[in-house]
């Protein structure tokens, strides 16, 4: 059974930032409870240079959110752009086709 859970967060508005911060804060608690190590391997937002309450790790930032699916080994993708069509729909459909939990 896989020991790591690779996570990507697409959309860094209020919900995406909150989720990212909670995952970072509670990594150890999640590992204790599940025996699985949480690893955030990809994040994406419309504006990379927007001021946020945390610094963006440029190594895991993708300007094109579809690249996260193509170039990484994501297990769970959190889509927090929140649109029902357009890029949001394409991200979700692509993730599901690649057997990624959304």
Coordinates of C-alpha atoms in Angstrom, one line a residue:
X1 CA 0.0 0.0 0.0
X2 CA 1.2 3.5 -0.9
X3 CA 2.7 5.4 2.0
X4 CA 2.6 8.9 0.5
X5 CA -0.4 10.9 -0.7
X6 CA 0.5 13.4 -3.4
X7 CA -1.8 16.4 -3.4
X8 CA -2.3 19.3 -5.8
X9 CA -4.2 22.5 -5.2
X10 CA -5.6 24.4 -8.2
X11 CA -6.9 27.9 -7.4
X12 CA -5.4 29.9 -4.6
X13 CA -8.4 32.2 -3.7
X14 CA -9.8 32.2 -0.2
X15 CA -10.7 28.5 -0.2
X16 CA -7.6 27.3 -2.0
X17 CA -5.3 29.2 0.4
X18 CA -7.2 28.0 3.4
X19 CA -7.0 24.4 2.3
X20 CA -3.2 24.8 1.5
X21 CA -2.6 26.3 4.9
X22 CA -4.6 23.6 6.7
X23 CA -2.8 20.8 4.9
X24 CA 0.6 22.3 5.8
X25 CA -0.4 22.8 9.4
X26 CA -1.9 19.4 9.9
X27 CA 0.5 17.2 8.0
X28 CA 1.9 15.5 11.1
X29 CA -1.6 14.9 12.6
X30 CA -2.9 13.4 9.3
X31 CA 0.2 11.1 9.2
X32 CA -0.4 10.0 12.7
X33 CA -4.0 9.2 12.1
X34 CA -3.7 7.6 8.7
X35 CA -0.2 6.3 8.5
X36 CA 0.1 8.2 5.2
X37 CA 2.5 11.1 4.6
X38 CA 0.9 14.2 2.9
X39 CA 3.0 15.9 0.3
X40 CA 1.8 18.9 -1.7
X41 CA 3.5 18.4 -5.1
X42 CA 1.7 21.0 -7.2
X43 CA -0.1 24.4 -6.8
X44 CA -1.6 26.6 -9.5
X45 CA -3.2 30.0 -9.6
X46 CA -4.1 32.6 -12.2
X47 CA -1.6 35.1 -10.8
X48 CA 1.7 33.8 -9.5
X49 CA 2.8 37.3 -8.3
X50 CA -0.3 38.1 -6.2
X51 CA 0.4 38.9 -2.6
X52 CA -0.5 36.0 -0.4
X53 CA -0.1 35.2 3.3
X54 CA 2.4 32.5 2.4
X55 CA 5.3 32.4 0.0
X56 CA 4.8 30.3 -3.1
X57 CA 7.2 27.4 -3.5
X58 CA 8.3 28.1 -7.1
X59 CA 9.4 24.4 -7.5
X60 CA 5.8 23.2 -7.2
X61 CA 4.0 26.2 -8.9
X62 CA 2.4 25.6 -12.3
X63 CA 1.1 28.4 -14.4
X64 CA -1.0 26.0 -16.4
X65 CA -3.0 23.7 -14.0
X66 CA -3.2 21.0 -16.6
X67 CA 0.6 20.6 -16.4
X68 CA 0.2 19.4 -12.8
X69 CA -1.7 16.4 -14.0
X70 CA 0.6 15.8 -17.0
X71 CA 4.0 16.3 -15.2
X72 CA 3.4 14.9 -11.7
X73 CA 2.1 11.9 -9.9
X74 CA -1.0 13.4 -8.2
X75 CA -3.2 11.2 -6.1
X76 CA -5.7 13.9 -5.0
X77 CA -6.4 17.2 -6.8
X78 CA -8.3 19.9 -5.1
X79 CA -9.9 22.2 -7.7
X80 CA -10.9 25.4 -6.0
X81 CA -11.3 27.7 -9.0
X82 CA -15.0 27.1 -8.6
X83 CA -16.3 27.5 -12.1
X84 CA -18.7 25.0 -13.6
X85 CA -17.2 25.3 -17.1
X86 CA -14.0 26.3 -18.9
X87 CA -10.7 25.5 -17.3
X88 CA -12.3 24.1 -14.1
X89 CA -14.3 21.6 -16.0
X90 CA -11.3 20.6 -18.2
X91 CA -9.1 20.1 -15.1
X92 CA -11.6 17.9 -13.3
X93 CA -12.4 15.8 -16.4
X94 CA -8.6 15.4 -17.2
X95 CA -7.9 14.4 -13.6
X96 CA -10.8 11.8 -13.5
X97 CA -9.6 10.3 -16.8
X98 CA -6.2 9.9 -15.3
X99 CA -7.7 8.2 -12.2
X100 CA -6.9 11.1 -9.9
X101 CA -9.3 11.7 -7.0
X102 CA -10.9 15.1 -7.2

